[in-house]
mmCIF file with all atom_site columns, C-alpha atoms in Angstrom:
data_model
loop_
_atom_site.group_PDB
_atom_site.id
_atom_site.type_symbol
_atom_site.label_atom_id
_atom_site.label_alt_id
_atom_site.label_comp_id
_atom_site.label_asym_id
_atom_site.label_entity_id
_atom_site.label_seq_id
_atom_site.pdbx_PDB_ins_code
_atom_site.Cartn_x
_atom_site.Cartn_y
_atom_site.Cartn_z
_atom_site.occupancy
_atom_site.B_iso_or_equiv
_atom_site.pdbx_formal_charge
_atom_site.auth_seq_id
_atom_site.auth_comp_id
_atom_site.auth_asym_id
_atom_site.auth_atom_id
_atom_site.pdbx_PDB_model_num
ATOM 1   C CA . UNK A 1 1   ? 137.730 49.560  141.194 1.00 70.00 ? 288 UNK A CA 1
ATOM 2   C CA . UNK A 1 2   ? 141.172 48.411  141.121 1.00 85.00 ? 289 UNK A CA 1
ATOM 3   C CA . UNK A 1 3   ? 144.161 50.863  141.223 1.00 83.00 ? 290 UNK A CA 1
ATOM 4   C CA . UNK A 1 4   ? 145.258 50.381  137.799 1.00 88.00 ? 291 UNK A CA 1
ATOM 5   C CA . UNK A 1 5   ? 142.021 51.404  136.745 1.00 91.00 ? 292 UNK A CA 1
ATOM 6   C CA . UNK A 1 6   ? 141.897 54.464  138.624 1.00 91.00 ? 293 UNK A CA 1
ATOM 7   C CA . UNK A 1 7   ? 145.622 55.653  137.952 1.00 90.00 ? 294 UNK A CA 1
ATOM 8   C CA . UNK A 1 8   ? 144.275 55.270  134.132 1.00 93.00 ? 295 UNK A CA 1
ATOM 9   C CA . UNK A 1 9   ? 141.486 57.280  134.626 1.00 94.00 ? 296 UNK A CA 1
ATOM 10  C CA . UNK A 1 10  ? 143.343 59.949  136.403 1.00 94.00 ? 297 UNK A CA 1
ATOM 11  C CA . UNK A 1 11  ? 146.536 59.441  133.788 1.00 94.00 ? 298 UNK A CA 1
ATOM 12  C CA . UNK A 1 12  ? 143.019 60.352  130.845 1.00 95.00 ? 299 UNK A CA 1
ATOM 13  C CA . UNK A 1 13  ? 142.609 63.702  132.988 1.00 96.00 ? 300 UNK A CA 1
ATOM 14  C CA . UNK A 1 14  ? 145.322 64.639  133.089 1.00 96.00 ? 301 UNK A CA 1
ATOM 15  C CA . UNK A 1 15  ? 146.253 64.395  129.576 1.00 96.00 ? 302 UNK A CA 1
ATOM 16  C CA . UNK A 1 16  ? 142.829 65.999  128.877 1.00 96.00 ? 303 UNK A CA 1
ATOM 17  C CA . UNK A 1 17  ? 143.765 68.959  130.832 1.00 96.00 ? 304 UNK A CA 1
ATOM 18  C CA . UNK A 1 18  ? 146.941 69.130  129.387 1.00 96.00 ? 305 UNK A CA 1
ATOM 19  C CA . UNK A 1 19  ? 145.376 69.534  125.987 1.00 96.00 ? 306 UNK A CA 1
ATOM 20  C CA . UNK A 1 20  ? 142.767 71.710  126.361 1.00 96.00 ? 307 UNK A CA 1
ATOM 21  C CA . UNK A 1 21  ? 145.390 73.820  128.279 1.00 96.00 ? 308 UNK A CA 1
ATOM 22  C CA . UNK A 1 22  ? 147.829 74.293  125.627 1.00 96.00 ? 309 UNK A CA 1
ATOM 23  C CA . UNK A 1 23  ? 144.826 74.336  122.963 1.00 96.00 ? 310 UNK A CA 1
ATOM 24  C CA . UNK A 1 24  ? 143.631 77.743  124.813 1.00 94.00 ? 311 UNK A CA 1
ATOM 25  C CA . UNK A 1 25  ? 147.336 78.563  125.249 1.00 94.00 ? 312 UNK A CA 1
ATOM 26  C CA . UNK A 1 26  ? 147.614 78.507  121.181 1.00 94.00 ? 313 UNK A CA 1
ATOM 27  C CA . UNK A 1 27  ? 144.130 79.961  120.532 1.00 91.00 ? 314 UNK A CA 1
ATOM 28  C CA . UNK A 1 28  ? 145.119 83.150  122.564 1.00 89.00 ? 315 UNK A CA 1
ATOM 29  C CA . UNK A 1 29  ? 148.291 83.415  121.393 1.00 91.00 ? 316 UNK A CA 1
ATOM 30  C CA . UNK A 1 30  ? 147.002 82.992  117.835 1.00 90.00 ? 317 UNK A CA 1
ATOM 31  C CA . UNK A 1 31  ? 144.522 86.302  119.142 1.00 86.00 ? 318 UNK A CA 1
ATOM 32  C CA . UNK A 1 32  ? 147.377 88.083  120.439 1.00 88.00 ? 319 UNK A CA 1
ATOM 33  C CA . UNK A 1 33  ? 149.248 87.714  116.999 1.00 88.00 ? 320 UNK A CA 1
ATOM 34  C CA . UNK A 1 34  ? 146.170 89.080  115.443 1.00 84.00 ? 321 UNK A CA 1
ATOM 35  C CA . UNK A 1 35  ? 144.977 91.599  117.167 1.00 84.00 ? 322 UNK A CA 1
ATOM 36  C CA . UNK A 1 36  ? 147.842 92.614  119.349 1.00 87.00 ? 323 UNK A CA 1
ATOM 37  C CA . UNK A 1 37  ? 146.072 91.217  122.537 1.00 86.00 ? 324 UNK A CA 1
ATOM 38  C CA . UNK A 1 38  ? 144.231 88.877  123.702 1.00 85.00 ? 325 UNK A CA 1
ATOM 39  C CA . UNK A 1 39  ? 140.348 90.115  123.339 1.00 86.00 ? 326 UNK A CA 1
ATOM 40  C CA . UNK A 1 40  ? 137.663 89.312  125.176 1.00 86.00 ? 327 UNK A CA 1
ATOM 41  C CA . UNK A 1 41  ? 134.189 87.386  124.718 1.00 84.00 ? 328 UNK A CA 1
ATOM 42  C CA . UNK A 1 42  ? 132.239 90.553  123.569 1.00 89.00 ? 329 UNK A CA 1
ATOM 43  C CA . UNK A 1 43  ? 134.736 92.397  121.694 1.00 88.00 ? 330 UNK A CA 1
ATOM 44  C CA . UNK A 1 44  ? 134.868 88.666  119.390 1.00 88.00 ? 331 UNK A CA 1
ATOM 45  C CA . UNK A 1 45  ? 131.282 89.113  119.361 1.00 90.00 ? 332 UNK A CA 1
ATOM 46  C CA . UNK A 1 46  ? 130.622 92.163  117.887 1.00 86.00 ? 333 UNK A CA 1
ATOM 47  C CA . UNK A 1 47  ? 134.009 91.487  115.886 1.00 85.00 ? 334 UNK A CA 1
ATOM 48  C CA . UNK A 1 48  ? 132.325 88.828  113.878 1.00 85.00 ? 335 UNK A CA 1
ATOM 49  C CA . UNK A 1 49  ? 128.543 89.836  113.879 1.00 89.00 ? 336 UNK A CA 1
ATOM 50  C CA . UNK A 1 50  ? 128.901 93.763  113.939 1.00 85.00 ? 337 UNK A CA 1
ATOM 51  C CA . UNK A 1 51  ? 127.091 94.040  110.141 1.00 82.00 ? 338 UNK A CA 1
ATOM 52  C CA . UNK A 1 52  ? 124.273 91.812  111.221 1.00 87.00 ? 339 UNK A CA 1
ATOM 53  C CA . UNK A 1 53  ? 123.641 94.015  114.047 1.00 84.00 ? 340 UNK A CA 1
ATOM 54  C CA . UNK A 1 54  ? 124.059 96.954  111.887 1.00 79.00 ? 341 UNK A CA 1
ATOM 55  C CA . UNK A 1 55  ? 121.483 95.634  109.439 1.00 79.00 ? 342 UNK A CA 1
ATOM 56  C CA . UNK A 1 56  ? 118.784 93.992  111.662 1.00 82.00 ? 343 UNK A CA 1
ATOM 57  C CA . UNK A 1 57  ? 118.863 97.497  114.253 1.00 82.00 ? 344 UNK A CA 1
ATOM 58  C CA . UNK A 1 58  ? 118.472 99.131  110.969 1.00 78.00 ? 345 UNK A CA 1
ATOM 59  C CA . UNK A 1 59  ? 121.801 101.427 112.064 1.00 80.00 ? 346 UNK A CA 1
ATOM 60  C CA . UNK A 1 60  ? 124.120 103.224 110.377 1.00 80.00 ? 347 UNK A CA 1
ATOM 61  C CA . UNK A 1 61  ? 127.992 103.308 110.051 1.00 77.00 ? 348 UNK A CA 1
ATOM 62  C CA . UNK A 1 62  ? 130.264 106.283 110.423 1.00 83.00 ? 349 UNK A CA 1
ATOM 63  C CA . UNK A 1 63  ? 130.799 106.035 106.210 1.00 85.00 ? 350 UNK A CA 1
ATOM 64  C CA . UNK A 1 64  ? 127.116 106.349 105.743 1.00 84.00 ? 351 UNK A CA 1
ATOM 65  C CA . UNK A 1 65  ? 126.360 108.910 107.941 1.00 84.00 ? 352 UNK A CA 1
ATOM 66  C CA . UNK A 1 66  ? 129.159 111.090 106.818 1.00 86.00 ? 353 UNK A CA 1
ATOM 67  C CA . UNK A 1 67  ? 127.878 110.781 103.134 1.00 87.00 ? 354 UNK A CA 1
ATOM 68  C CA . UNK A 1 68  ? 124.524 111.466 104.202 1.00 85.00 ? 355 UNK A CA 1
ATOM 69  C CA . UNK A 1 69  ? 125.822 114.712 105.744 1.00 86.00 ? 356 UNK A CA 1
ATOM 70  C CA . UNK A 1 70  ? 127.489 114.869 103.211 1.00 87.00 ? 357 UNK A CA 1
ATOM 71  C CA . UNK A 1 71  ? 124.408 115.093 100.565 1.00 89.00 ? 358 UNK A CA 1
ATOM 72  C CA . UNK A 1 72  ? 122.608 116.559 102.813 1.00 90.00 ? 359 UNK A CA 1
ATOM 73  C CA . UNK A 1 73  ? 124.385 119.954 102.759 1.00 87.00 ? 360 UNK A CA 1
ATOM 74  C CA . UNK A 1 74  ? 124.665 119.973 98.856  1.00 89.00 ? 361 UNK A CA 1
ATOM 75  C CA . UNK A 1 75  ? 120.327 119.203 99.035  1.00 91.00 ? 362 UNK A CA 1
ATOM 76  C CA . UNK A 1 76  ? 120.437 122.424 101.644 1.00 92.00 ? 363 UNK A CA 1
ATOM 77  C CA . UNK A 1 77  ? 122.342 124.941 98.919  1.00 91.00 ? 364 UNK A CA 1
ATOM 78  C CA . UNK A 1 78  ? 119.770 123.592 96.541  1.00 93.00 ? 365 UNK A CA 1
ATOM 79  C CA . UNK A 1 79  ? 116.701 124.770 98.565  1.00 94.00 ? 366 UNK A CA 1
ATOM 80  C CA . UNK A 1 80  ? 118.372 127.208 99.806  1.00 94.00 ? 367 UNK A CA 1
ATOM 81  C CA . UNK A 1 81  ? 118.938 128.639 95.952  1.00 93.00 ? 368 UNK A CA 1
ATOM 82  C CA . UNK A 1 82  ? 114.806 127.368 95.153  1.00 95.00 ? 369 UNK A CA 1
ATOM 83  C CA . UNK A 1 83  ? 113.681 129.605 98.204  1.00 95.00 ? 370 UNK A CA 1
ATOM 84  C CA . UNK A 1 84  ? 115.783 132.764 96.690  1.00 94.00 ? 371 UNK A CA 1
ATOM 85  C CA . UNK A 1 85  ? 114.416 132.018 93.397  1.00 95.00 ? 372 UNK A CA 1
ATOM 86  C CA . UNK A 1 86  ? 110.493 131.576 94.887  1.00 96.00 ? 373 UNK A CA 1
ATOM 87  C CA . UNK A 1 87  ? 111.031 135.180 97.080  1.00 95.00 ? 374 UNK A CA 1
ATOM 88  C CA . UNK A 1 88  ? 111.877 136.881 94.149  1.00 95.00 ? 375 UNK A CA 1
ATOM 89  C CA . UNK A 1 89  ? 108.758 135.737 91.832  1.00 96.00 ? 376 UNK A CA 1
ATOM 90  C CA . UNK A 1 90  ? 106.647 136.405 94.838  1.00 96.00 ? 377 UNK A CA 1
ATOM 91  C CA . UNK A 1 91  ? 108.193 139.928 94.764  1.00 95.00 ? 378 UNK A CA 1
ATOM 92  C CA . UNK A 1 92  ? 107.098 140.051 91.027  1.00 95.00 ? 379 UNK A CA 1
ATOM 93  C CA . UNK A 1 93  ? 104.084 138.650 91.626  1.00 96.00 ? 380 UNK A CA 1
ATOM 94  C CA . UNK A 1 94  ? 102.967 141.105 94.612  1.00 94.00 ? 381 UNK A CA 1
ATOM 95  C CA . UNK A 1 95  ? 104.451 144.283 92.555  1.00 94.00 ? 382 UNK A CA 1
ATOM 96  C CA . UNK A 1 96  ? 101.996 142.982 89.336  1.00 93.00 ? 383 UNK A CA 1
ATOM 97  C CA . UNK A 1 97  ? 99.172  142.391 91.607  1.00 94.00 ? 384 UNK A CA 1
ATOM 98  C CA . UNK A 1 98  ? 99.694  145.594 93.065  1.00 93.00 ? 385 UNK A CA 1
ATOM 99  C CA . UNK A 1 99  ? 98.825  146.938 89.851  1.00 94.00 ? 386 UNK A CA 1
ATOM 100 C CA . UNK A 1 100 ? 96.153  144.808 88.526  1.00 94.00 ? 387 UNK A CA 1
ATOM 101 C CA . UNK A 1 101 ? 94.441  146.657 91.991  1.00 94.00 ? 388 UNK A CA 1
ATOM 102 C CA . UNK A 1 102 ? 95.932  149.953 91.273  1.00 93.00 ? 389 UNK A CA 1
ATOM 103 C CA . UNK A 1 103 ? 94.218  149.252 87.847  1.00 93.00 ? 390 UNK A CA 1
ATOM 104 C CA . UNK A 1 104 ? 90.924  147.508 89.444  1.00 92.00 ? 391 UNK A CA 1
ATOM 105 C CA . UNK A 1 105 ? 90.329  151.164 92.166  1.00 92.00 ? 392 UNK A CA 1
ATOM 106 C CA . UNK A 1 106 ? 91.135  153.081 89.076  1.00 91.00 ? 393 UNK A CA 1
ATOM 107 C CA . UNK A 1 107 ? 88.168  151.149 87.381  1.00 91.00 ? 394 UNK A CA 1
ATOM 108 C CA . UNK A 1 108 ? 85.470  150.992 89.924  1.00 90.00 ? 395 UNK A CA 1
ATOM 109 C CA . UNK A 1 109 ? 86.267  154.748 90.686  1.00 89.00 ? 396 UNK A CA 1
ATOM 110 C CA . UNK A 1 110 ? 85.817  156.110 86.742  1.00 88.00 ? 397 UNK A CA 1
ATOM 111 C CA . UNK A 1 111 ? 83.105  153.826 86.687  1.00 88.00 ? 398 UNK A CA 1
ATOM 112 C CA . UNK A 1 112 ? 81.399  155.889 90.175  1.00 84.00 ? 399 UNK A CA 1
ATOM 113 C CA . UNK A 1 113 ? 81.928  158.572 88.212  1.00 83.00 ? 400 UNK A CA 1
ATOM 114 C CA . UNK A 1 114 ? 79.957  157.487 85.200  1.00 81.00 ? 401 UNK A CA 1
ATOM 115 C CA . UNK A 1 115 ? 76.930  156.361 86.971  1.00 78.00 ? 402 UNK A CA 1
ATOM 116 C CA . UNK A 1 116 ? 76.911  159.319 89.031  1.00 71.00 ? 403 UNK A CA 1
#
């Protein structure tokens, strides 16, 4: 190789690195203007794939969970109010049974008496 040829090649690199210098140079200070600093690899990442992540784990975000919670206590004072409700029929229910036997003993014991 001749010299001209290699000061050419060298003059190619070093243009090269002088572009993709001030082409990261722009790209993070395009970052910085956007996020207020300069983030890295991962925080990109999950920046720009964070609902795929969400979906495919099957997770949930803060705004569902807090709605679930949400429902969830207003499904609680519902049951809550059913289960009231249900101890007081079974209150009925046990005082009327308690009768029907009252009336059943009462029965069986006039009946004793009549075969006797």
């Amino acid at each position: 190789m001749t010299g001209a040829t290699i000061g050419l090649i060298v003059l190619v690199i070093i243009l090269v690195a002088i572009y993709l210098y001030f082409r990261h140079r722009a790209k993070n200070q395009a970052l910085e203007k956007m996020y207020g600093h300069v983030p890295s690899h991962v925080e990109l990442y999950f920046e720009e794939y964070f609902d795929e992540i969400i979906d495919n784990w099957d997770l949930v975000d803060r705004k569902r969970a807090e709605g679930w919670a949400t429902d969830m206590e207003g499904r609680l004072n519902r049951v809550t109010g059913q289960i009231t409700t249900l101890k007081k029929r079974k209150k009925m229910i046990d005082s009327d049974l308690d009768k029907v036997e009252d009336r059943i003993e009462k029965m069986e014991s006039s009946w004793r008496k009549e075969v006797e």
